[in-house]
Amino acid sequence: MADTGEGKKEDADYKRLHSFPLIRHTDMPEEMRVEAMELCVTACEKYATNNESAAKMIKEMMDKKFGSSWHVVIGEGFGFEITHEVKNLLYMFFGGSLAVCVWKCS
C-alpha cells in the first residue's frame, strides 16, 4: 500500500519538475522562437487530452502570424526526418514526455 502512494507522489513530482518547455532543437530567430514556444505551451495546456486539436491551433496561429505552410506534430515516442525552410524549425518537449515539432515548408 505504501508503495502505491509513494509512486503517485513520485509521478506528481516528476510532472511538476518537467512541466516547463524544453527546446531540443531550433533554428528560429529569437522573437519567433519565443512566440512559437508560448503558443505550443498554451495549446498543449488548453487541449491536454487532445493532441490533434492542439496541433491544429498551433498550425492555424503560425500560419496567421508567420505566413502559410506550417506543419505541427504532437505526441509521444515518435521519430521524424523532415525537409524545412531554414530558420523555421522548432522541436521541443513539454510536460516531460510530450514532444512538439513545428516546421515550415512550402
mmCIF file of N, CA, C and O in Angstrom:
data_model
loop_
_atom_site.group_PDB
_atom_site.id
_atom_site.type_symbol
_atom_site.label_atom_id
_atom_site.label_comp_id
_atom_site.label_asym_id
_atom_site.label_seq_id
_atom_site.Cartn_x
_atom_site.Cartn_y
_atom_site.Cartn_z
ATOM 1 N N MET A 1 0.814 -1.201 0.000
ATOM 2 C CA MET A 1 0.000 0.000 0.000
ATOM 3 C C MET A 1 0.860 1.269 0.000
ATOM 4 O O MET A 1 0.572 2.190 -0.711
ATOM 5 N N ALA A 2 1.916 1.263 0.801
ATOM 6 C CA ALA A 2 2.781 2.436 0.891
ATOM 7 C C ALA A 2 3.466 2.710 -0.447
ATOM 8 O O ALA A 2 3.692 3.857 -0.805
ATOM 9 N N ASP A 3 3.781 1.638 -1.194
ATOM 10 C CA ASP A 3 4.435 1.819 -2.487
ATOM 11 C C ASP A 3 3.541 2.577 -3.466
ATOM 12 O O ASP A 3 4.012 3.387 -4.242
ATOM 13 N N THR A 4 2.229 2.307 -3.437
ATOM 14 C CA THR A 4 1.306 2.960 -4.363
ATOM 15 C C THR A 4 1.252 4.457 -4.100
ATOM 16 O O THR A 4 1.342 5.258 -5.018
ATOM 17 N N GLY A 5 1.134 4.849 -2.855
ATOM 18 C CA GLY A 5 1.103 6.272 -2.509
ATOM 19 C C GLY A 5 2.407 6.955 -2.844
ATOM 20 O O GLY A 5 2.438 8.079 -3.347
ATOM 21 N N GLU A 6 3.504 6.274 -2.581
ATOM 22 C CA GLU A 6 4.821 6.834 -2.868
ATOM 23 C C GLU A 6 5.040 6.963 -4.379
ATOM 24 O O GLU A 6 5.607 7.929 -4.862
ATOM 25 N N GLY A 7 4.557 5.993 -5.136
ATOM 26 C CA GLY A 7 4.672 6.041 -6.599
ATOM 27 C C GLY A 7 3.907 7.204 -7.181
ATOM 28 O O GLY A 7 4.377 7.883 -8.091
ATOM 29 N N LYS A 8 2.701 7.459 -6.662
ATOM 30 C CA LYS A 8 1.903 8.595 -7.139
ATOM 31 C C LYS A 8 2.603 9.910 -6.812
ATOM 32 O O LYS A 8 2.586 10.843 -7.604
ATOM 33 N N LYS A 9 3.220 9.983 -5.626
ATOM 34 C CA LYS A 9 3.938 11.194 -5.237
ATOM 35 C C LYS A 9 5.126 11.422 -6.171
ATOM 36 O O LYS A 9 5.373 12.542 -6.609
ATOM 37 N N GLU A 10 5.843 10.362 -6.516
ATOM 38 C CA GLU A 10 6.981 10.492 -7.431
ATOM 39 C C GLU A 10 6.516 10.934 -8.812
ATOM 40 O O GLU A 10 7.166 11.752 -9.453
ATOM 41 N N ASP A 11 5.376 10.397 -9.302
ATOM 42 C CA ASP A 11 4.830 10.823 -10.588
ATOM 43 C C ASP A 11 4.471 12.302 -10.563
ATOM 44 O O ASP A 11 4.745 13.037 -11.512
ATOM 45 N N ALA A 12 3.841 12.746 -9.478
ATOM 46 C CA ALA A 12 3.452 14.150 -9.356
ATOM 47 C C ALA A 12 4.690 15.038 -9.327
ATOM 48 O O ALA A 12 4.722 16.097 -9.967
ATOM 49 N N ASP A 13 5.726 14.613 -8.596
ATOM 50 C CA ASP A 13 6.970 15.382 -8.547
ATOM 51 C C ASP A 13 7.611 15.453 -9.920
ATOM 52 O O ASP A 13 8.093 16.499 -10.344
ATOM 53 N N TYR A 14 7.612 14.331 -10.654
ATOM 54 C CA TYR A 14 8.194 14.275 -11.994
ATOM 55 C C TYR A 14 7.465 15.237 -12.928
ATOM 56 O O TYR A 14 8.084 16.005 -13.652
ATOM 57 N N LYS A 15 6.129 15.212 -12.896
ATOM 58 C CA LYS A 15 5.355 16.086 -13.777
ATOM 59 C C LYS A 15 5.567 17.551 -13.417
ATOM 60 O O LYS A 15 5.614 18.405 -14.283
ATOM 61 N N ARG A 16 5.685 17.852 -12.122
ATOM 62 C CA ARG A 16 5.901 19.229 -11.707
ATOM 63 C C ARG A 16 7.282 19.704 -12.156
ATOM 64 O O ARG A 16 7.445 20.822 -12.635
ATOM 65 N N LEU A 17 8.276 18.856 -12.034
ATOM 66 C CA LEU A 17 9.630 19.222 -12.433
ATOM 67 C C LEU A 17 9.755 19.406 -13.937
ATOM 68 O O LEU A 17 10.549 20.202 -14.405
ATOM 69 N N HIS A 18 8.989 18.654 -14.707
ATOM 70 C CA HIS A 18 9.116 18.668 -16.162
ATOM 71 C C HIS A 18 7.939 19.343 -16.856
ATOM 72 O O HIS A 18 7.599 18.995 -17.966
ATOM 73 N N SER A 19 7.302 20.307 -16.204
ATOM 74 C CA SER A 19 6.169 20.981 -16.814
ATOM 75 C C SER A 19 6.599 22.203 -17.627
ATOM 76 O O SER A 19 5.784 22.825 -18.283
ATOM 77 N N PHE A 20 7.882 22.534 -17.598
ATOM 78 C CA PHE A 20 8.376 23.651 -18.388
ATOM 79 C C PHE A 20 8.746 23.162 -19.782
ATOM 80 O O PHE A 20 9.044 21.987 -19.973
ATOM 81 N N PRO A 21 8.726 24.054 -20.778
ATOM 82 C CA PRO A 21 9.118 23.642 -22.127
ATOM 83 C C PRO A 21 10.630 23.459 -22.226
ATOM 84 O O PRO A 21 11.391 24.252 -21.686
ATOM 85 N N LEU A 22 11.039 22.406 -22.898
ATOM 86 C CA LEU A 22 12.459 22.108 -23.093
ATOM 87 C C LEU A 22 12.731 22.036 -24.591
ATOM 88 O O LEU A 22 12.236 21.135 -25.270
ATOM 89 N N ILE A 23 13.483 22.982 -25.095
ATOM 90 C CA ILE A 23 13.785 23.011 -26.525
ATOM 91 C C ILE A 23 14.933 22.046 -26.806
ATOM 92 O O ILE A 23 15.997 22.155 -26.215
ATOM 93 N N ARG A 24 14.690 21.095 -27.712
ATOM 94 C CA ARG A 24 15.724 20.135 -28.107
ATOM 95 C C ARG A 24 16.517 20.652 -29.303
ATOM 96 O O ARG A 24 17.713 20.445 -29.403
ATOM 97 N N HIS A 25 15.810 21.297 -30.247
ATOM 98 C CA HIS A 25 16.493 21.853 -31.420
ATOM 99 C C HIS A 25 15.632 22.957 -32.012
ATOM 100 O O HIS A 25 14.418 22.829 -32.098
ATOM 101 N N THR A 26 16.282 24.025 -32.411
ATOM 102 C CA THR A 26 15.592 25.087 -33.132
ATOM 103 C C THR A 26 16.610 25.891 -33.928
ATOM 104 O O THR A 26 17.783 25.952 -33.554
ATOM 105 N N ASP A 27 16.155 26.447 -35.038
ATOM 106 C CA ASP A 27 16.990 27.384 -35.781
ATOM 107 C C ASP A 27 16.218 28.679 -36.033
ATOM 108 O O ASP A 27 16.611 29.492 -36.851
ATOM 109 N N MET A 28 15.109 28.856 -35.284
ATOM 110 C CA MET A 28 14.287 30.056 -35.420
ATOM 111 C C MET A 28 14.978 31.266 -34.812
ATOM 112 O O MET A 28 15.730 31.134 -33.849
ATOM 113 N N PRO A 29 14.685 32.449 -35.358
ATOM 114 C CA PRO A 29 15.158 33.675 -34.711
ATOM 115 C C PRO A 29 14.515 33.795 -33.313
ATOM 116 O O PRO A 29 13.443 33.240 -33.067
ATOM 117 N N GLU A 30 15.152 34.533 -32.430
ATOM 118 C CA GLU A 30 14.724 34.648 -31.031
ATOM 119 C C GLU A 30 13.242 35.009 -30.877
ATOM 120 O O GLU A 30 12.507 34.352 -30.146
ATOM 121 N N GLU A 31 12.802 36.039 -31.575
ATOM 122 C CA GLU A 31 11.417 36.511 -31.430
ATOM 123 C C GLU A 31 10.417 35.446 -31.866
ATOM 124 O O GLU A 31 9.435 35.186 -31.174
ATOM 125 N N MET A 32 10.672 34.816 -32.997
ATOM 126 C CA MET A 32 9.782 33.771 -33.493
ATOM 127 C C MET A 32 9.786 32.567 -32.557
ATOM 128 O O MET A 32 8.743 31.983 -32.277
ATOM 129 N N ARG A 33 10.967 32.194 -32.062
ATOM 130 C CA ARG A 33 11.082 31.047 -31.158
ATOM 131 C C ARG A 33 10.261 31.261 -29.884
ATOM 132 O O ARG A 33 9.529 30.371 -29.449
ATOM 133 N N VAL A 34 10.369 32.441 -29.295
ATOM 134 C CA VAL A 34 9.629 32.736 -28.061
ATOM 135 C C VAL A 34 8.124 32.663 -28.314
ATOM 136 O O VAL A 34 7.390 32.053 -27.536
ATOM 137 N N GLU A 35 7.660 33.261 -29.402
ATOM 138 C CA GLU A 35 6.226 33.232 -29.715
ATOM 139 C C GLU A 35 5.746 31.811 -29.990
ATOM 140 O O GLU A 35 4.685 31.408 -29.521
ATOM 141 N N ALA A 36 6.509 31.051 -30.756
ATOM 142 C CA ALA A 36 6.119 29.675 -31.076
ATOM 143 C C ALA A 36 6.103 28.810 -29.825
ATOM 144 O O ALA A 36 5.182 27.998 -29.623
ATOM 145 N N MET A 37 7.078 28.976 -28.962
ATOM 146 C CA MET A 37 7.153 28.197 -27.732
ATOM 147 C C MET A 37 5.960 28.521 -26.827
ATOM 148 O O MET A 37 5.321 27.612 -26.285
ATOM 149 N N GLU A 38 5.640 29.788 -26.657
ATOM 150 C CA GLU A 38 4.491 30.174 -25.833
ATOM 151 C C GLU A 38 3.189 29.639 -26.421
ATOM 152 O O GLU A 38 2.311 29.176 -25.691
ATOM 153 N N LEU A 39 3.079 29.679 -27.737
ATOM 154 C CA LEU A 39 1.891 29.152 -28.402
ATOM 155 C C LEU A 39 1.762 27.645 -28.185
ATOM 156 O O LEU A 39 0.674 27.143 -27.903
ATOM 157 N N CYS A 40 2.857 26.925 -28.275
ATOM 158 C CA CYS A 40 2.853 25.474 -28.054
ATOM 159 C C CYS A 40 2.438 25.134 -26.627
ATOM 160 O O CYS A 40 1.632 24.228 -26.402
ATOM 161 N N VAL A 41 2.983 25.861 -25.664
ATOM 162 C CA VAL A 41 2.636 25.619 -24.261
ATOM 163 C C VAL A 41 1.153 25.898 -24.032
ATOM 164 O O VAL A 41 0.447 25.102 -23.408
ATOM 165 N N THR A 42 0.654 27.014 -24.552
ATOM 166 C CA THR A 42 -0.758 27.365 -24.398
ATOM 167 C C THR A 42 -1.659 26.298 -25.003
ATOM 168 O O THR A 42 -2.625 25.863 -24.379
ATOM 169 N N ALA A 43 -1.344 25.858 -26.216
ATOM 170 C CA ALA A 43 -2.169 24.861 -26.898
ATOM 171 C C ALA A 43 -2.141 23.517 -26.167
ATOM 172 O O ALA A 43 -3.174 22.865 -26.016
ATOM 173 N N CYS A 44 -0.962 23.111 -25.707
ATOM 174 C CA CYS A 44 -0.843 21.823 -25.010
ATOM 175 C C CYS A 44 -1.556 21.839 -23.665
ATOM 176 O O CYS A 44 -2.095 20.818 -23.228
ATOM 177 N N GLU A 45 -1.580 22.990 -23.000
ATOM 178 C CA GLU A 45 -2.317 23.096 -21.739
ATOM 179 C C GLU A 45 -3.819 23.161 -21.989
ATOM 180 O O GLU A 45 -4.598 22.556 -21.265
ATOM 181 N N LYS A 46 -4.231 23.892 -23.022
ATOM 182 C CA LYS A 46 -5.658 24.038 -23.328
ATOM 183 C C LYS A 46 -6.261 22.716 -23.784
ATOM 184 O O LYS A 46 -7.369 22.366 -23.398
ATOM 185 N N TYR A 47 -5.550 21.981 -24.628
ATOM 186 C CA TYR A 47 -6.037 20.702 -25.151
ATOM 187 C C TYR A 47 -5.162 19.563 -24.617
ATOM 188 O O TYR A 47 -4.558 18.821 -25.387
ATOM 189 N N ALA A 48 -5.115 19.427 -23.298
ATOM 190 C CA ALA A 48 -4.233 18.436 -22.660
ATOM 191 C C ALA A 48 -4.573 17.007 -23.068
ATOM 192 O O ALA A 48 -3.700 16.143 -23.106
ATOM 193 N N THR A 49 -5.830 16.739 -23.416
ATOM 194 C CA THR A 49 -6.234 15.369 -23.758
ATOM 195 C C THR A 49 -6.448 15.176 -25.254
ATOM 196 O O THR A 49 -6.832 14.090 -25.679
ATOM 197 N N ASN A 50 -6.222 16.227 -26.059
ATOM 198 C CA ASN A 50 -6.484 16.122 -27.490
ATOM 199 C C ASN A 50 -5.333 16.760 -28.277
ATOM 200 O O ASN A 50 -5.361 17.951 -28.582
ATOM 201 N N ASN A 51 -4.339 15.951 -28.615
ATOM 202 C CA ASN A 51 -3.168 16.457 -29.335
ATOM 203 C C ASN A 51 -3.516 16.986 -30.718
ATOM 204 O O ASN A 51 -2.879 17.915 -31.207
ATOM 205 N N GLU A 52 -4.520 16.402 -31.356
ATOM 206 C CA GLU A 52 -4.906 16.843 -32.701
ATOM 207 C C GLU A 52 -5.432 18.286 -32.678
ATOM 208 O O GLU A 52 -5.062 19.096 -33.523
ATOM 209 N N SER A 53 -6.254 18.604 -31.693
ATOM 210 C CA SER A 53 -6.767 19.976 -31.570
ATOM 211 C C SER A 53 -5.656 20.955 -31.231
ATOM 212 O O SER A 53 -5.639 22.083 -31.735
ATOM 213 N N ALA A 54 -4.719 20.540 -30.374
ATOM 214 C CA ALA A 54 -3.589 21.402 -30.027
ATOM 215 C C ALA A 54 -2.740 21.686 -31.264
ATOM 216 O O ALA A 54 -2.343 22.828 -31.509
ATOM 217 N N ALA A 55 -2.466 20.656 -32.055
ATOM 218 C CA ALA A 55 -1.675 20.827 -33.276
ATOM 219 C C ALA A 55 -2.383 21.750 -34.265
ATOM 220 O O ALA A 55 -1.753 22.605 -34.894
ATOM 221 N N LYS A 56 -3.695 21.589 -34.378
ATOM 222 C CA LYS A 56 -4.469 22.433 -35.292
ATOM 223 C C LYS A 56 -4.413 23.899 -34.856
ATOM 224 O O LYS A 56 -4.243 24.793 -35.690
ATOM 225 N N MET A 57 -4.528 24.135 -33.554
ATOM 226 C CA MET A 57 -4.460 25.501 -33.034
ATOM 227 C C MET A 57 -3.097 26.124 -33.322
ATOM 228 O O MET A 57 -3.004 27.266 -33.788
ATOM 229 N N ILE A 58 -2.031 25.375 -33.078
ATOM 230 C CA ILE A 58 -0.673 25.881 -33.319
ATOM 231 C C ILE A 58 -0.477 26.184 -34.798
ATOM 232 O O ILE A 58 0.024 27.246 -35.172
ATOM 233 N N LYS A 59 -0.882 25.263 -35.660
ATOM 234 C CA LYS A 59 -0.724 25.449 -37.106
ATOM 235 C C LYS A 59 -1.457 26.695 -37.587
ATOM 236 O O LYS A 59 -0.902 27.516 -38.318
ATOM 237 N N GLU A 60 -2.716 26.846 -37.175
ATOM 238 C CA GLU A 60 -3.504 27.988 -37.635
ATOM 239 C C GLU A 60 -2.918 29.314 -37.163
ATOM 240 O O GLU A 60 -2.869 30.285 -37.925
ATOM 241 N N MET A 61 -2.442 29.357 -35.920
ATOM 242 C CA MET A 61 -1.860 30.599 -35.398
ATOM 243 C C MET A 61 -0.515 30.917 -36.073
ATOM 244 O O MET A 61 -0.229 32.081 -36.371
ATOM 245 N N MET A 62 0.297 29.895 -36.329
ATOM 246 C CA MET A 62 1.577 30.115 -37.012
ATOM 247 C C MET A 62 1.343 30.561 -38.454
ATOM 248 O O MET A 62 2.052 31.436 -38.956
ATOM 249 N N ASP A 63 0.354 29.955 -39.131
ATOM 250 C CA ASP A 63 0.009 30.381 -40.492
ATOM 251 C C ASP A 63 -0.400 31.853 -40.517
ATOM 252 O O ASP A 63 0.003 32.606 -41.402
ATOM 253 N N LYS A 64 -1.200 32.235 -39.546
ATOM 254 C CA LYS A 64 -1.700 33.604 -39.489
ATOM 255 C C LYS A 64 -0.566 34.590 -39.182
ATOM 256 O O LYS A 64 -0.472 35.649 -39.797
ATOM 257 N N LYS A 65 0.305 34.232 -38.262
ATOM 258 C CA LYS A 65 1.350 35.151 -37.800
ATOM 259 C C LYS A 65 2.569 35.201 -38.726
ATOM 260 O O LYS A 65 3.125 36.263 -38.972
ATOM 261 N N PHE A 66 2.993 34.037 -39.245
ATOM 262 C CA PHE A 66 4.251 33.960 -39.987
ATOM 263 C C PHE A 66 4.098 33.466 -41.422
ATOM 264 O O PHE A 66 5.066 33.042 -42.036
ATOM 265 N N GLY A 67 2.903 33.485 -41.980
ATOM 266 C CA GLY A 67 2.688 33.025 -43.343
ATOM 267 C C GLY A 67 2.312 31.548 -43.369
ATOM 268 O O GLY A 67 2.458 30.840 -42.385
ATOM 269 N N SER A 68 1.842 31.088 -44.523
ATOM 270 C CA SER A 68 1.296 29.724 -44.604
ATOM 271 C C SER A 68 2.376 28.649 -44.726
ATOM 272 O O SER A 68 3.562 28.947 -44.801
ATOM 273 N N SER A 69 1.924 27.419 -44.761
ATOM 274 C CA SER A 69 2.733 26.206 -44.943
ATOM 275 C C SER A 69 3.425 25.723 -43.673
ATOM 276 O O SER A 69 4.489 25.114 -43.739
ATOM 277 N N TRP A 70 2.837 25.959 -42.495
ATOM 278 C CA TRP A 70 3.371 25.425 -41.254
ATOM 279 C C TRP A 70 2.793 24.041 -41.003
ATOM 280 O O TRP A 70 1.653 23.749 -41.368
ATOM 281 N N HIS A 71 3.590 23.188 -40.379
ATOM 282 C CA HIS A 71 3.188 21.823 -40.048
ATOM 283 C C HIS A 71 3.504 21.579 -38.574
ATOM 284 O O HIS A 71 4.518 22.074 -38.067
ATOM 285 N N VAL A 72 2.653 20.784 -37.909
ATOM 286 C CA VAL A 72 2.823 20.527 -36.478
ATOM 287 C C VAL A 72 2.570 19.061 -36.192
ATOM 288 O O VAL A 72 1.585 18.487 -36.680
ATOM 289 N N VAL A 73 3.446 18.454 -35.402
ATOM 290 C CA VAL A 73 3.250 17.086 -34.917
ATOM 291 C C VAL A 73 3.395 17.133 -33.399
ATOM 292 O O VAL A 73 4.365 17.676 -32.879
ATOM 293 N N ILE A 74 2.411 16.562 -32.697
ATOM 294 C CA ILE A 74 2.445 16.489 -31.240
ATOM 295 C C ILE A 74 2.196 15.049 -30.829
ATOM 296 O O ILE A 74 1.270 14.411 -31.325
ATOM 297 N N GLY A 75 3.024 14.524 -29.926
ATOM 298 C CA GLY A 75 2.802 13.162 -29.456
ATOM 299 C C GLY A 75 3.956 12.672 -28.600
ATOM 300 O O GLY A 75 4.848 13.427 -28.235
ATOM 301 N N GLU A 76 3.911 11.388 -28.305
ATOM 302 C CA GLU A 76 4.952 10.740 -27.513
ATOM 303 C C GLU A 76 5.546 9.605 -28.326
ATOM 304 O O GLU A 76 4.835 8.897 -29.032
ATOM 305 N N GLY A 77 6.837 9.451 -28.251
ATOM 306 C CA GLY A 77 7.505 8.305 -28.861
ATOM 307 C C GLY A 77 7.467 8.273 -30.378
ATOM 308 O O GLY A 77 7.173 7.243 -30.961
ATOM 309 N N PHE A 78 7.743 9.380 -31.023
ATOM 310 C CA PHE A 78 7.801 9.369 -32.483
ATOM 311 C C PHE A 78 9.164 9.864 -32.951
ATOM 312 O O PHE A 78 9.864 10.566 -32.235
ATOM 313 N N GLY A 79 9.532 9.485 -34.145
ATOM 314 C CA GLY A 79 10.747 9.965 -34.775
ATOM 315 C C GLY A 79 10.372 10.679 -36.055
ATOM 316 O O GLY A 79 9.268 10.512 -36.568
ATOM 317 N N PHE A 80 11.281 11.457 -36.590
ATOM 318 C CA PHE A 80 10.956 12.168 -37.819
ATOM 319 C C PHE A 80 12.221 12.536 -38.576
ATOM 320 O O PHE A 80 13.300 12.635 -38.011
ATOM 321 N N GLU A 81 12.045 12.697 -39.859
ATOM 322 C CA GLU A 81 13.083 13.235 -40.731
ATOM 323 C C GLU A 81 12.348 14.123 -41.716
ATOM 324 O O GLU A 81 11.498 13.643 -42.477
ATOM 325 N N ILE A 82 12.623 15.412 -41.677
ATOM 326 C CA ILE A 82 11.851 16.363 -42.473
ATOM 327 C C ILE A 82 12.776 17.284 -43.264
ATOM 328 O O ILE A 82 13.954 17.431 -42.948
ATOM 329 N N THR A 83 12.209 17.886 -44.281
ATOM 330 C CA THR A 83 12.859 18.957 -45.017
ATOM 331 C C THR A 83 12.087 20.224 -44.675
ATOM 332 O O THR A 83 10.859 20.229 -44.737
ATOM 333 N N HIS A 84 12.793 21.290 -44.301
ATOM 334 C CA HIS A 84 12.108 22.506 -43.868
ATOM 335 C C HIS A 84 12.862 23.726 -44.369
ATOM 336 O O HIS A 84 14.011 23.643 -44.791
ATOM 337 N N GLU A 85 12.170 24.859 -44.339
ATOM 338 C CA GLU A 85 12.821 26.118 -44.675
ATOM 339 C C GLU A 85 13.799 26.478 -43.557
ATOM 340 O O GLU A 85 13.510 26.258 -42.378
ATOM 341 N N VAL A 86 14.919 27.032 -43.932
ATOM 342 C CA VAL A 86 15.921 27.437 -42.946
ATOM 343 C C VAL A 86 15.317 28.478 -42.004
ATOM 344 O O VAL A 86 14.539 29.335 -42.422
ATOM 345 N N LYS A 87 15.676 28.389 -40.732
ATOM 346 C CA LYS A 87 15.207 29.278 -39.673
ATOM 347 C C LYS A 87 13.711 29.155 -39.421
ATOM 348 O O LYS A 87 13.056 30.119 -39.007
ATOM 349 N N ASN A 88 13.151 27.968 -39.637
ATOM 350 C CA ASN A 88 11.721 27.739 -39.414
ATOM 351 C C ASN A 88 11.450 26.366 -38.814
ATOM 352 O O ASN A 88 10.504 25.683 -39.209
ATOM 353 N N LEU A 89 12.243 25.953 -37.830
ATOM 354 C CA LEU A 89 12.056 24.649 -37.188
ATOM 355 C C LEU A 89 12.142 24.799 -35.677
ATOM 356 O O LEU A 89 13.025 25.490 -35.164
ATOM 357 N N LEU A 90 11.202 24.149 -34.977
ATOM 358 C CA LEU A 90 11.230 24.091 -33.518
ATOM 359 C C LEU A 90 10.858 22.679 -33.096
ATOM 360 O O LEU A 90 9.823 22.155 -33.516
ATOM 361 N N TYR A 91 11.721 22.059 -32.292
ATOM 362 C CA TYR A 91 11.456 20.733 -31.742
ATOM 363 C C TYR A 91 11.633 20.844 -30.238
ATOM 364 O O TYR A 91 12.724 21.205 -29.771
ATOM 365 N N MET A 92 10.561 20.608 -29.484
ATOM 366 C CA MET A 92 10.604 20.797 -28.047
ATOM 367 C C MET A 92 9.819 19.724 -27.318
ATOM 368 O O MET A 92 9.032 18.999 -27.929
ATOM 369 N N PHE A 93 10.070 19.618 -26.022
ATOM 370 C CA PHE A 93 9.306 18.733 -25.143
ATOM 371 C C PHE A 93 8.537 19.585 -24.150
ATOM 372 O O PHE A 93 9.009 20.647 -23.740
ATOM 373 N N PHE A 94 7.362 19.096 -23.764
ATOM 374 C CA PHE A 94 6.548 19.787 -22.777
ATOM 375 C C PHE A 94 5.921 18.754 -21.860
ATOM 376 O O PHE A 94 5.445 17.714 -22.331
ATOM 377 N N GLY A 95 5.926 19.008 -20.581
ATOM 378 C CA GLY A 95 5.303 18.090 -19.633
ATOM 379 C C GLY A 95 6.044 16.781 -19.485
ATOM 380 O O GLY A 95 5.434 15.768 -19.156
ATOM 381 N N GLY A 96 7.321 16.759 -19.764
ATOM 382 C CA GLY A 96 8.117 15.550 -19.590
ATOM 383 C C GLY A 96 8.278 14.741 -20.851
ATOM 384 O O GLY A 96 9.351 14.654 -21.394
ATOM 385 N N SER A 97 7.195 14.153 -21.361
ATOM 386 C CA SER A 97 7.335 13.227 -22.488
ATOM 387 C C SER A 97 6.563 13.640 -23.740
ATOM 388 O O SER A 97 6.613 12.953 -24.746
ATOM 389 N N LEU A 98 5.850 14.752 -23.704
ATOM 390 C CA LEU A 98 5.084 15.206 -24.868
ATOM 391 C C LEU A 98 5.990 16.029 -25.769
ATOM 392 O O LEU A 98 6.537 17.045 -25.366
ATOM 393 N N ALA A 99 6.189 15.539 -27.005
ATOM 394 C CA ALA A 99 7.050 16.236 -27.957
ATOM 395 C C ALA A 99 6.211 17.052 -28.930
ATOM 396 O O ALA A 99 5.115 16.639 -29.316
ATOM 397 N N VAL A 100 6.747 18.200 -29.313
ATOM 398 C CA VAL A 100 6.091 19.091 -30.281
ATOM 399 C C VAL A 100 7.120 19.464 -31.337
ATOM 400 O O VAL A 100 8.203 19.947 -31.013
ATOM 401 N N CYS A 101 6.796 19.205 -32.586
ATOM 402 C CA CYS A 101 7.658 19.575 -33.703
ATOM 403 C C CYS A 101 6.870 20.509 -34.610
ATOM 404 O O CYS A 101 5.781 20.171 -35.077
ATOM 405 N N VAL A 102 7.408 21.715 -34.817
ATOM 406 C CA VAL A 102 6.767 22.745 -35.652
ATOM 407 C C VAL A 102 7.768 23.136 -36.728
ATOM 408 O O VAL A 102 8.906 23.480 -36.407
ATOM 409 N N TRP A 103 7.345 23.080 -37.995
ATOM 410 C CA TRP A 103 8.255 23.471 -39.074
ATOM 411 C C TRP A 103 7.464 24.036 -40.233
ATOM 412 O O TRP A 103 6.270 23.833 -40.352
ATOM 413 N N LYS A 104 8.172 24.771 -41.075
ATOM 414 C CA LYS A 104 7.562 25.393 -42.253
ATOM 415 C C LYS A 104 8.255 24.879 -43.495
ATOM 416 O O LYS A 104 9.482 24.794 -43.547
ATOM 417 N N CYS A 105 7.462 24.514 -44.471
ATOM 418 C CA CYS A 105 8.000 24.179 -45.794
ATOM 419 C C CYS A 105 6.966 24.571 -46.833
ATOM 420 O O CYS A 105 5.769 24.482 -46.604
ATOM 421 N N SER A 106 7.448 25.076 -47.969
ATOM 422 C CA SER A 106 6.483 25.499 -48.984
ATOM 423 C C SER A 106 6.638 24.735 -50.258
ATOM 424 O O SER A 106 7.487 23.938 -50.442
#
